[in-house]
Short mmCIF file of C-alpha atoms and ligand atoms in Angstrom, two decimals:
data_model
loop_
_atom_site.label_atom_id
_atom_site.label_comp_id
_atom_site.label_asym_id
_atom_site.label_seq_id
_atom_site.Cartn_x
_atom_site.Cartn_y
_atom_site.Cartn_z
CA MET A 1 0.00 0.00 0.00
CA LYS A 2 1.29 3.42 -0.95
CA LEU A 3 1.72 5.66 2.06
CA GLN A 4 0.27 9.13 1.58
CA SER A 5 2.83 11.85 2.08
CA SER A 6 2.12 14.82 4.27
CA LEU A 7 3.50 18.30 4.73
CA ARG A 8 4.00 17.60 8.40
CA GLN A 9 6.23 14.62 7.59
CA LYS A 10 8.22 16.68 5.13
CA ILE A 11 8.72 19.54 7.56
CA THR A 12 9.73 17.04 10.27
CA LEU A 13 12.18 15.50 7.79
CA GLY A 14 13.54 18.97 7.10
CA TYR A 15 13.97 19.55 10.83
CA LEU A 16 15.73 16.20 11.11
CA GLY A 17 18.11 17.24 8.35
CA TYR A 18 18.88 20.45 10.22
CA TYR A 19 19.43 18.50 13.48
CA VAL A 20 21.88 16.20 11.66
CA MET A 21 23.63 19.27 10.37
CA ALA A 22 23.80 20.80 13.84
CA LEU A 23 25.28 17.53 15.12
CA LEU A 24 27.86 17.56 12.34
CA ILE A 25 28.78 21.14 13.22
CA VAL A 26 29.26 20.15 16.88
CA ALA A 27 31.38 17.14 15.81
CA LEU A 28 33.46 19.37 13.58
CA SER A 29 34.01 21.87 16.38
CA LEU A 30 35.08 19.04 18.72
CA PHE A 31 37.43 17.67 16.10
CA THR A 32 38.94 21.14 15.59
CA PHE A 33 39.43 21.55 19.33
CA LEU A 34 41.17 18.16 19.69
CA GLU A 35 43.27 18.62 16.59
CA LEU A 36 44.42 22.04 17.82
CA ARG A 37 45.42 20.48 21.13
CA LEU A 38 47.48 17.84 19.34
CA ILE A 39 49.16 20.49 17.23
CA ASP A 40 49.81 22.46 20.41
CA ASP A 41 51.57 19.39 21.94
CA LYS A 42 53.65 19.08 18.81
CA VAL A 43 54.63 22.73 18.98
CA VAL A 44 55.78 22.26 22.62
CA LEU A 45 57.81 19.19 21.58
CA GLY A 46 59.19 21.28 18.72
CA GLU A 47 60.39 23.84 21.26
CA HIS A 48 62.26 21.12 23.21
CA ILE A 49 63.83 19.81 20.03
CA THR A 50 64.90 23.30 19.04
CA GLU A 51 66.42 23.73 22.52
CA LEU A 52 68.25 20.41 22.10
CA PHE A 53 69.49 21.33 18.66
CA ASP A 54 70.59 24.82 19.82
CA ALA A 55 72.45 23.21 22.76
CA THR A 56 74.34 20.86 20.40
CA LEU A 57 75.34 23.85 18.27
CA GLU A 58 76.56 25.69 21.39
CA ILE A 59 78.65 22.61 22.39
CA ARG A 60 80.34 22.76 19.03
CA ARG A 61 80.86 26.53 19.17
CA PHE A 62 82.59 26.44 22.59
CA GLU A 63 84.52 23.35 21.54
CA LYS A 64 85.94 25.27 18.55
CA ASN A 65 86.82 28.24 20.77
CA TYR A 66 88.53 25.94 23.21
CA PHE A 67 90.62 24.33 20.48
CA LEU A 68 91.60 27.76 19.21
CA TYR A 69 92.31 29.68 22.43
CA ARG A 70 92.61 26.91 25.06
CA GLN A 71 90.41 28.89 27.43
CA GLU A 72 89.17 26.86 30.42
CA ALA A 73 85.85 28.81 30.36
CA ASP A 74 85.09 27.57 26.84
CA LEU A 75 85.72 24.00 27.91
CA GLN A 76 83.37 24.40 30.85
CA GLU A 77 80.66 25.98 28.67
CA SER A 78 80.94 23.20 26.14
CA LYS A 79 80.58 20.61 28.89
CA ARG A 80 77.68 22.51 30.47
CA TYR A 81 75.78 22.34 27.18
CA ALA A 82 76.65 18.66 26.83
CA VAL A 83 75.11 18.03 30.29
CA LYS A 84 72.08 20.09 29.26
CA VAL A 85 71.62 17.86 26.22
CA ILE A 86 71.74 14.75 28.44
CA ASP A 87 69.18 16.33 30.82
CA LEU A 88 66.87 17.28 27.93
CA ILE A 89 66.96 13.74 26.55
CA GLU A 90 66.31 12.19 29.93
CA SER A 91 63.40 14.48 30.78
CA ASN A 92 61.71 14.11 27.35
CA THR A 93 62.51 10.47 26.54
CA ALA A 94 58.89 9.54 25.72
CA ASP A 95 58.35 12.58 23.48
CA PHE A 96 61.69 12.23 21.70
CA ALA A 97 60.88 8.59 21.03
CA LYS A 98 58.21 9.85 18.59
CA LEU A 99 60.88 11.63 16.56
CA ALA A 100 63.68 9.10 16.41
CA SER A 101 64.09 5.37 16.90
CA ALA A 102 65.26 4.08 20.28
CA PRO A 103 68.71 3.01 18.94
CA ARG A 104 69.13 6.48 17.46
CA ILE A 105 68.33 8.14 20.79
CA SER A 106 70.65 5.83 22.71
CA ALA A 107 73.31 6.55 20.05
CA LEU A 108 72.83 10.24 20.81
CA GLN A 109 73.13 9.62 24.54
CA ASN A 110 76.23 7.46 24.05
CA ASP A 111 77.76 10.02 21.72
CA ILE A 112 77.23 12.87 24.13
CA ARG A 113 78.64 10.86 27.04
CA ALA A 114 81.60 9.81 24.95
CA TYR A 115 82.05 13.41 23.97
CA LEU A 116 82.15 14.50 27.61
CA ALA A 117 84.68 11.82 28.43
CA LEU A 118 86.84 12.77 25.46
CA MET A 119 86.73 16.42 26.42
CA ASP A 120 87.83 15.57 29.96
CA GLU A 121 90.61 13.39 28.56
CA TYR A 122 91.64 16.16 26.20
CA ALA A 123 91.79 18.69 29.04
CA GLY A 124 93.87 16.26 31.11
CA THR A 125 96.50 15.47 28.43
CA GLY A 126 97.86 19.03 28.15
CA THR A 127 100.00 19.91 25.13
CA THR A 128 102.91 17.47 25.71
CA ASP A 129 101.90 14.64 23.37
CA ALA A 130 101.02 16.23 20.04
CA GLY A 131 100.07 12.93 18.41
CA GLN A 132 97.58 11.95 21.11
CA THR A 133 96.16 15.46 21.21
CA GLU A 134 95.49 15.32 17.50
CA LEU A 135 93.82 11.92 17.83
CA LEU A 136 91.61 13.15 20.66
CA ASP A 137 90.85 16.31 18.68
CA ALA A 138 89.62 14.23 15.76
CA GLN A 139 87.53 11.94 18.02
CA ILE A 140 85.93 14.91 19.79
CA ARG A 141 85.05 16.58 16.46
CA LYS A 142 83.51 13.35 15.17
CA ALA A 143 81.45 12.78 18.34
CA GLY A 144 80.30 16.45 18.27
CA LYS A 145 79.35 16.18 14.64
CA ASP A 146 77.36 12.97 15.28
CA VAL A 147 75.49 14.65 18.13
CA VAL A 148 74.57 17.64 15.92
CA THR A 149 73.53 15.33 13.07
CA ILE A 150 71.14 13.31 15.24
CA ALA A 151 69.66 16.49 16.84
CA GLU A 152 69.23 18.02 13.39
CA GLU A 153 67.45 14.89 12.18
CA MET A 154 65.07 15.02 15.12
CA ALA A 155 64.34 18.74 14.58
CA GLY A 156 63.64 18.07 10.88
CA THR A 157 61.29 15.18 11.71
CA GLU A 158 59.39 17.37 14.16
CA ARG A 159 59.01 20.17 11.58
CA ARG A 160 57.65 17.70 9.02
CA ARG A 161 55.28 16.23 11.61
CA ILE A 162 53.84 19.68 12.45
CA ARG A 163 53.47 20.55 8.76
CA ALA A 164 51.72 17.20 8.04
CA SER A 165 49.32 17.77 10.96
CA LEU A 166 48.48 21.25 9.75
CA ASP A 167 47.88 19.97 6.18
CA ARG A 168 45.60 17.20 7.42
CA PHE A 169 43.71 19.60 9.66
CA ARG A 170 43.25 22.09 6.82
CA SER A 171 41.93 19.52 4.34
CA ILE A 172 39.52 17.94 6.85
CA LEU A 173 38.20 21.39 7.85
CA LEU A 174 37.78 22.43 4.22
CA SER A 175 35.98 19.25 3.15
CA SER A 176 33.72 19.42 6.22
CA ILE A 177 32.75 23.00 5.39
CA VAL A 178 32.03 22.01 1.76
CA LEU A 179 30.01 18.98 2.92
CA LEU A 180 27.97 21.03 5.40
CA SER A 181 27.26 23.74 2.82
CA LEU A 182 26.13 21.13 0.29
CA LEU A 183 23.94 19.47 2.89
CA MET A 184 22.41 22.82 3.84
CA ILE A 185 21.69 23.68 0.19
CA ALA A 186 20.24 20.20 -0.43
CA ILE A 187 17.93 20.38 2.60
CA GLY A 188 16.80 23.92 1.68
CA TRP A 189 16.19 22.88 -1.93
CA ALA A 190 14.29 19.74 -0.95
CA LEU A 191 12.13 21.68 1.54
CA SER A 192 11.36 24.38 -1.00
CA ARG A 193 10.46 21.75 -3.65
CA MET A 194 8.37 19.66 -1.35
CA VAL A 195 6.71 22.34 0.77
CA VAL A 196 7.03 25.83 -0.72
CA ARG A 197 6.25 24.92 -4.36
CA PRO A 198 2.82 23.37 -3.79
CA LEU A 199 1.93 26.24 -1.43
CA LYS A 200 3.02 28.80 -4.05
CA HIS A 201 0.97 27.01 -6.69
CA MET A 202 -2.05 27.11 -4.40
CA ASP A 203 -1.44 30.78 -3.67
CA SER A 204 -1.54 31.64 -7.39
CA CYS A 205 -4.72 29.57 -7.88
CA VAL A 206 -6.40 31.28 -4.92
CA GLU A 207 -5.34 34.66 -6.29
CA ALA A 208 -7.09 33.84 -9.57
CA VAL A 209 -10.23 32.90 -7.61
CA SER A 210 -10.09 36.16 -5.65
CA SER A 211 -10.03 38.07 -8.92
CA GLY A 212 -13.28 36.48 -10.05
CA LYS A 213 -12.46 33.16 -11.78
CA LEU A 214 -14.31 30.26 -10.24
CA ASP A 215 -12.09 27.59 -11.83
CA ARG A 216 -11.45 24.64 -9.57
CA LEU A 217 -7.98 24.46 -8.00
CA SER A 218 -5.59 21.85 -9.32
CA THR A 219 -2.96 20.42 -7.04
CA LEU A 220 0.65 19.69 -7.84
CA SER A 221 1.21 18.04 -4.53
CA GLU A 222 0.36 14.63 -3.14
CA ASP A 223 0.49 15.90 0.43
CA ARG A 224 -2.47 15.07 2.59
CA GLU A 225 -2.87 18.62 3.94
CA ILE A 226 -2.64 20.30 0.52
CA ILE A 227 -5.07 17.76 -0.96
CA SER A 228 -7.60 18.31 1.82
CA ILE A 229 -7.27 22.14 1.64
CA THR A 230 -7.71 21.97 -2.15
CA GLN A 231 -10.74 19.68 -1.78
CA ALA A 232 -12.27 21.98 0.85
CA PHE A 233 -11.59 25.01 -1.32
CA ASN A 234 -13.05 23.36 -4.42
CA HIS A 235 -16.09 22.31 -2.42
CA MET A 236 -16.45 25.93 -1.26
CA LEU A 237 -16.16 27.13 -4.89
CA GLY A 238 -18.84 24.65 -5.93
CA GLU A 239 -21.13 25.89 -3.18
CA LEU A 240 -20.41 29.48 -4.17
CA GLU A 241 -21.25 28.75 -7.78
CA LEU A 242 -24.44 26.97 -6.78
CA ARG A 243 -25.50 29.86 -4.57
CA GLN A 244 -24.68 32.30 -7.34
CA LYS A 245 -26.91 30.32 -9.70
CA ILE A 246 -29.72 30.22 -7.14
CA LEU A 247 -29.36 33.95 -6.56
CA LEU A 248 -29.35 34.63 -10.28
CA ARG A 249 -32.45 32.46 -10.71
CA SER A 250 -34.30 34.22 -7.93
CA GLU A 251 -33.19 37.59 -9.30
CA LYS A 252 -34.43 36.54 -12.74
CA LEU A 253 -37.71 35.36 -11.29
CA ALA A 254 -38.07 38.62 -9.36
CA SER A 255 -37.45 40.70 -12.48
CA LEU A 256 -39.78 38.46 -14.46
CA GLY A 257 -42.45 39.16 -11.83
CA THR A 258 -41.81 42.91 -12.03
CA MET A 259 -41.89 42.70 -15.79
CA LEU A 260 -45.14 40.73 -15.89
CA ALA A 261 -46.72 43.16 -13.46
CA GLY A 262 -45.52 46.02 -15.67
CA VAL A 263 -46.78 44.34 -18.85
CA ALA A 264 -50.15 43.64 -17.25
CA HIS A 265 -50.40 47.23 -16.01
CA GLU A 266 -49.27 48.73 -19.33
CA LEU A 267 -51.64 46.57 -21.37
CA ASN A 268 -54.51 46.99 -18.96
CA ASN A 269 -54.79 50.75 -19.60
CA PRO A 270 -55.25 50.65 -23.40
CA LEU A 271 -57.40 47.51 -23.11
CA SER A 272 -59.79 49.08 -20.58
CA ASN A 273 -59.84 52.31 -22.62
CA THR A 274 -60.69 50.27 -25.73
CA PHE A 275 -63.32 48.33 -23.81
CA LEU A 276 -64.85 51.57 -22.48
CA SER A 277 -64.91 53.24 -25.90
CA THR A 278 -66.44 50.10 -27.47
CA GLN A 279 -69.18 49.96 -24.81
CA ILE A 280 -70.03 53.65 -25.29
CA LEU A 281 -70.09 53.10 -29.05
CA LEU A 282 -72.41 50.10 -28.67
CA GLU A 283 -74.77 52.04 -26.41
CA GLU A 284 -74.78 55.21 -28.48
CA VAL A 285 -74.52 53.62 -31.94
CA GLU A 286 -78.17 54.43 -32.77
CA GLU A 287 -78.51 57.95 -31.47
CA SER A 288 -74.99 59.43 -31.82
CA ASP A 289 -73.93 61.25 -34.94
CA ALA A 290 -71.16 60.21 -37.33
CA ALA A 291 -68.58 62.64 -35.78
CA ARG A 292 -69.09 61.16 -32.29
CA ARG A 293 -68.81 57.61 -33.67
CA LYS A 294 -65.64 58.58 -35.53
CA GLU A 295 -64.17 60.09 -32.33
CA LEU A 296 -64.86 56.88 -30.39
CA LEU A 297 -63.44 54.70 -33.16
CA GLN A 298 -60.30 56.88 -33.28
CA GLN A 299 -59.89 56.41 -29.52
CA ILE A 300 -60.22 52.64 -30.01
CA GLU A 301 -57.62 52.76 -32.82
CA GLU A 302 -55.18 54.82 -30.66
CA GLN A 303 -55.49 52.48 -27.68
CA THR A 304 -55.12 49.39 -29.84
CA GLU A 305 -52.01 50.91 -31.43
CA ARG A 306 -50.59 51.61 -27.98
CA ALA A 307 -51.15 47.99 -26.95
CA HIS A 308 -49.65 46.88 -30.26
CA ASN A 309 -46.56 49.07 -29.61
CA ILE A 310 -46.10 47.56 -26.16
CA VAL A 311 -46.36 44.05 -27.55
CA CYS A 312 -43.92 44.96 -30.38
CA ALA A 313 -41.38 46.38 -27.92
CA LEU A 314 -41.64 43.24 -25.81
CA LEU A 315 -41.33 40.99 -28.85
CA ASP A 316 -38.32 42.98 -30.00
CA PHE A 317 -36.73 42.60 -26.58
CA ALA A 318 -37.55 38.93 -26.27
CA ARG A 319 -36.67 37.87 -29.81
CA ASP A 320 -33.91 35.35 -30.16
CA LYS A 321 -30.95 37.51 -31.01
CA PRO A 322 -28.56 35.79 -33.35
CA ALA A 323 -25.11 37.31 -33.01
CA LYS A 324 -24.69 39.49 -36.06
CA ARG A 325 -21.29 40.82 -35.06
CA LYS A 326 -19.36 42.85 -37.60
CA ASN A 327 -16.60 45.37 -37.23
CA VAL A 328 -18.49 48.61 -36.73
CA LEU A 329 -16.89 52.05 -36.95
CA LEU A 330 -18.14 54.11 -34.01
CA ALA A 331 -18.00 57.64 -35.52
CA PRO A 332 -20.30 56.95 -38.54
CA LEU A 333 -22.65 54.96 -36.28
CA PHE A 334 -23.16 58.02 -34.05
CA ASP A 335 -23.56 60.26 -37.14
CA GLU A 336 -26.43 58.02 -38.24
CA VAL A 337 -28.03 58.07 -34.77
CA ILE A 338 -27.87 61.89 -34.65
CA LEU A 339 -29.37 62.10 -38.15
CA PHE A 340 -32.14 59.72 -37.17
CA LEU A 341 -33.04 61.86 -34.16
CA ARG A 342 -32.88 65.17 -36.06
CA GLY A 343 -36.69 65.37 -36.25
CA GLU A 344 -36.96 65.12 -32.45
CA THR A 345 -34.12 67.57 -31.73
CA ALA A 346 -35.29 71.07 -30.78
CA SER A 347 -33.63 73.90 -32.68
CA ASP A 348 -31.80 75.17 -29.54
CA VAL A 349 -30.35 71.77 -28.67
CA ARG A 350 -26.80 71.02 -29.80
CA ILE A 351 -25.44 67.51 -30.19
CA VAL A 352 -21.63 67.39 -30.32
CA ALA A 353 -19.82 64.12 -31.04
CA GLU A 354 -16.04 63.85 -30.66
CA ILE A 355 -15.09 60.38 -31.77
CA SER A 356 -11.88 59.42 -33.44
CA ALA A 357 -12.45 57.91 -36.88
CA ASP A 358 -10.35 54.80 -36.21
CA ILE A 359 -12.41 53.36 -33.33
CA ALA A 360 -14.05 50.15 -34.49
CA LEU A 361 -15.56 47.32 -32.48
CA PRO A 362 -17.22 43.95 -33.10
CA ALA A 363 -20.95 44.67 -32.72
CA ASP A 364 -24.48 44.09 -33.94
CA ARG A 365 -24.82 47.47 -35.64
CA GLN A 366 -28.62 47.68 -35.40
CA ARG A 367 -28.74 46.76 -31.71
CA LEU A 368 -25.97 49.15 -30.77
CA GLU A 369 -27.68 51.92 -32.73
CA GLN A 370 -30.89 51.15 -30.84
CA ALA A 371 -29.06 51.53 -27.50
CA PHE A 372 -27.54 54.91 -28.40
CA ILE A 373 -30.88 56.12 -29.84
CA ASN A 374 -32.59 55.28 -26.52
CA LEU A 375 -29.91 57.10 -24.51
CA ILE A 376 -29.86 60.25 -26.66
CA LYS A 377 -33.65 60.28 -26.97
CA ASN A 378 -33.95 60.24 -23.16
CA ALA A 379 -31.49 63.15 -22.92
CA LEU A 380 -33.43 65.10 -25.59
CA GLU A 381 -36.70 64.48 -23.78
CA ALA A 382 -35.21 65.43 -20.42
CA MET A 383 -33.68 68.71 -21.74
CA GLY A 384 -36.70 69.92 -23.66
CA GLU A 385 -36.15 73.06 -25.77
CA THR A 386 -32.50 74.00 -25.01
CA GLY A 387 -29.32 72.26 -23.97
CA GLU A 388 -26.27 70.35 -25.16
CA ILE A 389 -25.49 66.71 -25.53
CA SER A 390 -21.81 65.81 -25.86
CA ILE A 391 -20.68 62.38 -26.95
CA SER A 392 -17.07 61.26 -26.65
CA ALA A 393 -15.15 58.01 -26.99
CA ALA A 394 -11.62 57.00 -26.02
CA LYS A 395 -9.67 53.81 -26.40
CA ARG A 396 -8.28 52.22 -23.23
CA HIS A 397 -6.01 49.36 -22.43
CA LEU A 398 -7.08 47.40 -19.37
CA SER A 399 -4.41 45.36 -17.66
CA SER A 400 -5.12 41.69 -18.00
CA ASP A 401 -3.76 40.77 -14.57
CA SER A 402 -7.03 41.78 -12.97
CA ALA A 403 -9.14 39.06 -14.51
CA VAL A 404 -12.34 41.05 -14.16
CA SER A 405 -12.16 44.79 -14.43
CA ARG A 406 -14.75 47.26 -13.34
CA LEU A 407 -15.48 50.79 -14.31
CA ASP A 408 -13.31 53.21 -12.40
CA GLU A 409 -14.11 53.96 -8.79
CA GLY A 410 -16.56 56.79 -8.56
CA ASP A 411 -18.28 55.81 -11.79
CA LYS A 412 -20.97 54.06 -9.78
CA SER A 413 -20.21 50.82 -11.56
CA LEU A 414 -23.18 48.59 -12.20
CA GLY A 415 -21.22 45.40 -11.92
CA LYS A 416 -18.65 43.22 -13.52
CA CYS A 417 -17.21 44.32 -16.80
CA PHE A 418 -15.17 42.27 -19.27
CA HIS A 419 -11.69 40.76 -19.05
CA GLY A 420 -8.57 42.83 -19.59
CA GLY A 421 -7.60 44.01 -23.05
CA ASP A 422 -8.43 46.89 -25.38
CA ALA A 423 -11.72 48.66 -24.83
CA VAL A 424 -13.54 51.82 -25.73
CA ASP A 425 -15.05 54.10 -23.09
CA ILE A 426 -18.02 56.05 -24.41
CA GLU A 427 -19.53 59.00 -22.57
CA ILE A 428 -22.98 60.49 -23.33
CA ARG A 429 -23.41 63.68 -21.33
CA ASP A 430 -26.33 66.11 -21.20
CA ASN A 431 -26.89 69.30 -19.22
CA GLY A 432 -30.53 68.55 -18.59
CA PRO A 433 -32.37 68.51 -15.22
CA GLY A 434 -30.49 65.42 -13.94
CA ILE A 435 -31.93 62.49 -11.99
CA THR A 436 -32.70 62.50 -8.25
CA ASP A 437 -30.92 60.06 -5.94
CA GLU A 438 -34.24 58.33 -5.18
CA ILE A 439 -34.95 57.27 -8.72
CA LEU A 440 -31.36 56.87 -9.97
CA PRO A 441 -31.03 53.23 -8.80
CA ARG A 442 -34.31 52.30 -10.58
CA ILE A 443 -33.85 53.79 -14.03
CA PHE A 444 -32.62 50.52 -15.58
CA ASP A 445 -35.60 48.55 -14.20
CA PRO A 446 -38.16 47.40 -16.77
CA PHE A 447 -41.29 49.61 -16.95
CA PHE A 448 -39.79 52.25 -14.70
CA THR A 449 -40.72 55.66 -16.08
CA THR A 450 -41.32 59.15 -14.82
CA LYS A 451 -42.96 60.18 -18.06
CA ASP A 452 -46.66 60.74 -18.60
CA VAL A 453 -48.91 57.84 -19.55
CA GLY A 454 -48.62 57.26 -23.25
CA ARG A 455 -45.21 58.97 -23.52
CA GLY A 456 -42.90 56.53 -21.84
CA MET A 457 -43.05 52.78 -21.37
CA GLY A 458 -39.99 52.48 -19.12
CA LEU A 459 -38.31 49.94 -21.38
CA GLY A 460 -35.71 52.24 -23.00
CA LEU A 461 -32.87 51.93 -20.48
CA PHE A 462 -33.74 48.31 -19.71
CA ILE A 463 -33.15 47.52 -23.38
CA VAL A 464 -29.93 49.63 -23.39
CA TYR A 465 -28.62 47.61 -20.45
CA GLU A 466 -29.43 44.33 -22.20
CA ILE A 467 -27.74 45.42 -25.45
CA ILE A 468 -24.56 46.55 -23.65
CA GLU A 469 -24.51 43.22 -21.77
CA GLU A 470 -24.91 41.34 -25.05
CA HIS A 471 -21.78 43.08 -26.25
CA SER A 472 -19.86 42.05 -23.09
CA GLY A 473 -19.72 45.65 -21.96
CA CYS A 474 -21.00 47.57 -19.00
CA ILE A 475 -22.88 50.78 -18.35
CA SER A 476 -23.07 53.14 -15.40
CA VAL A 477 -24.65 56.48 -14.73
CA GLU A 478 -23.78 59.65 -12.84
CA SER A 479 -26.21 62.43 -12.33
CA GLU A 480 -26.65 65.64 -10.38
CA VAL A 481 -29.96 67.40 -10.16
CA GLY A 482 -29.80 70.71 -12.03
CA ARG A 483 -26.47 69.93 -13.69
CA GLY A 484 -27.13 67.01 -15.96
CA THR A 485 -26.55 63.32 -16.50
CA VAL A 486 -23.64 61.25 -17.84
CA PHE A 487 -23.89 57.66 -19.05
CA HIS A 488 -20.54 55.76 -19.14
CA ILE A 489 -20.33 52.76 -21.41
CA ARG A 490 -17.38 50.45 -21.78
CA LEU A 491 -17.23 48.03 -24.70
CA PRO A 492 -14.46 45.59 -25.60
CA LEU A 493 -12.61 46.18 -28.86
CA GLN A 494 -12.09 42.45 -29.35
CA SER A 495 -14.71 39.73 -29.27
CA VAL A 496 -15.09 38.42 -25.72
CA ASP A 497 -16.17 34.91 -24.99
CA LYS A 498 -19.35 35.48 -23.00
CA ALA A 499 -18.91 32.21 -21.18
CA SER A 500 -15.79 33.51 -19.53
CA LYS A 501 -17.64 36.46 -18.07
P1 ADP B 1 -38.82 55.92 -20.56
O1 ADP B 1 -37.94 56.76 -21.42
O2 ADP B 1 -39.85 55.20 -21.30
O3 ADP B 1 -39.30 56.61 -19.35
P2 ADP B 1 -36.36 54.70 -19.87
O4 ADP B 1 -36.04 53.33 -19.32
O5 ADP B 1 -35.69 55.06 -21.11
O6 ADP B 1 -37.89 54.75 -19.99
O7 ADP B 1 -36.00 55.76 -18.76
C1 ADP B 1 -36.40 55.58 -17.44
C2 ADP B 1 -36.40 56.91 -16.71
O8 ADP B 1 -35.07 57.36 -16.53
C3 ADP B 1 -37.02 58.03 -17.45
O9 ADP B 1 -38.45 58.03 -17.25
C4 ADP B 1 -36.38 59.25 -16.85
O10 ADP B 1 -37.01 59.63 -15.64
C5 ADP B 1 -35.02 58.76 -16.49
N1 ADP B 1 -33.98 59.23 -17.43
C6 ADP B 1 -33.39 58.49 -18.39
N2 ADP B 1 -32.44 59.23 -19.04
C7 ADP B 1 -32.45 60.45 -18.49
C8 ADP B 1 -31.71 61.67 -18.70
N3 ADP B 1 -30.76 61.77 -19.64
N4 ADP B 1 -31.99 62.75 -17.91
C9 ADP B 1 -32.92 62.67 -16.96
N5 ADP B 1 -33.63 61.54 -16.69
C10 ADP B 1 -33.43 60.46 -17.44
#
């Protein structure tokens, strides 16, 4: 059975690695301490050897002086150093044994004793027998030379021993440092791969969710904790999506209710007027004159036409809209809209459009025209006899890192807009009476109107909203009573997959 890995295990493993490393560091420190002590011992031994070697050199120096000047003091000094050599050997026998073999040390001892004896003999012979003196002279020189040679050998051995110890110490220290560094890097790397990477991956997935995408999280890791967090998160996303759907459904049902109530109310008026006129006509058909009958029939015709218009507007709104997207140039589209509304524009009303000729967007030309007609018509109706409507459009590039962008703060955004990319921001501004704060939030509702019966149906802005949505755009409104109203519209310049919205 495959054991499931866990973050906890991995972190514990990481800790274990660091403990092992700490142990290795302690061991290395201990080794350094002991090695330094050994080297210290060798240095002390080296000092004794140097003392021994110096003493042998002194023996030879005073011996030479004595042979040259025959001074008793030189003889005594030479002997004193010879005794010192014997003392040094006796007090450091064990240490010196590490530097020279036992026969070599006893040779040194024998040589130095022989030397002393020869010196004494030499001093005792005087200068009478030249032949014997010369023989002794030669023997003393040979013994002295042997002593110096052995001492020199021992000093050399000690120097080599110290150098070898230092070399060994240096290479062990260096390789331990390299090993520890490699171990540290390996543990850090393994921890980051096993622990940090899956967490980072999750972080980026969660960031995408926070910016509006409800895609399920994928997991790179087989760790129990990460898997259960991912599962919990995905479950939460599922719930969120479900609730969103329920909310949307209830919102749809609520607006359907409002709409049906509006339709019923709107149709009820012309129908009851028609019914009333028909009844009067039926009652008065005999006695009334032709003019009266004509008047009643005209009323019936007007009311029937009104009902017909309502039904047409609803049919137009509800018709299945096949996407007839083409690249539409914005400037000529607005020219056409303004021309279309010329008959309804009072002579003191100015409509100014400042739109660069190169702005084009994928759109259903007729639908988009309908939206702008509704907006400008409302402004014309609100302003009455005088005023100015200014229309402007500017291209914008929206950063794609925020998956869902909104209209700028302060624009009273109506909701989510489209994904990042190139867009056009259109502004339709009038200096009419403006809209009060009480009715501003309701102007996009179906059948909401402040106009007189027969003048407005309250479907204009509702249809505008739908058309802008169809084009993956968004619309918001700003208004100040007495100063005018601005509608902000943002539309993407490239086709946007509606499913991704
Ligand atoms: P209708 O035009 O049939 O009333 P709309 O949905 O087009 O329906 O408009 C709803 C309401 O919004 C209007 O009755 C009006 O009160 C208000 N409105 C829309 N545009 C403007 C505007 N530019 N200035 C003032 N009020 C406006």
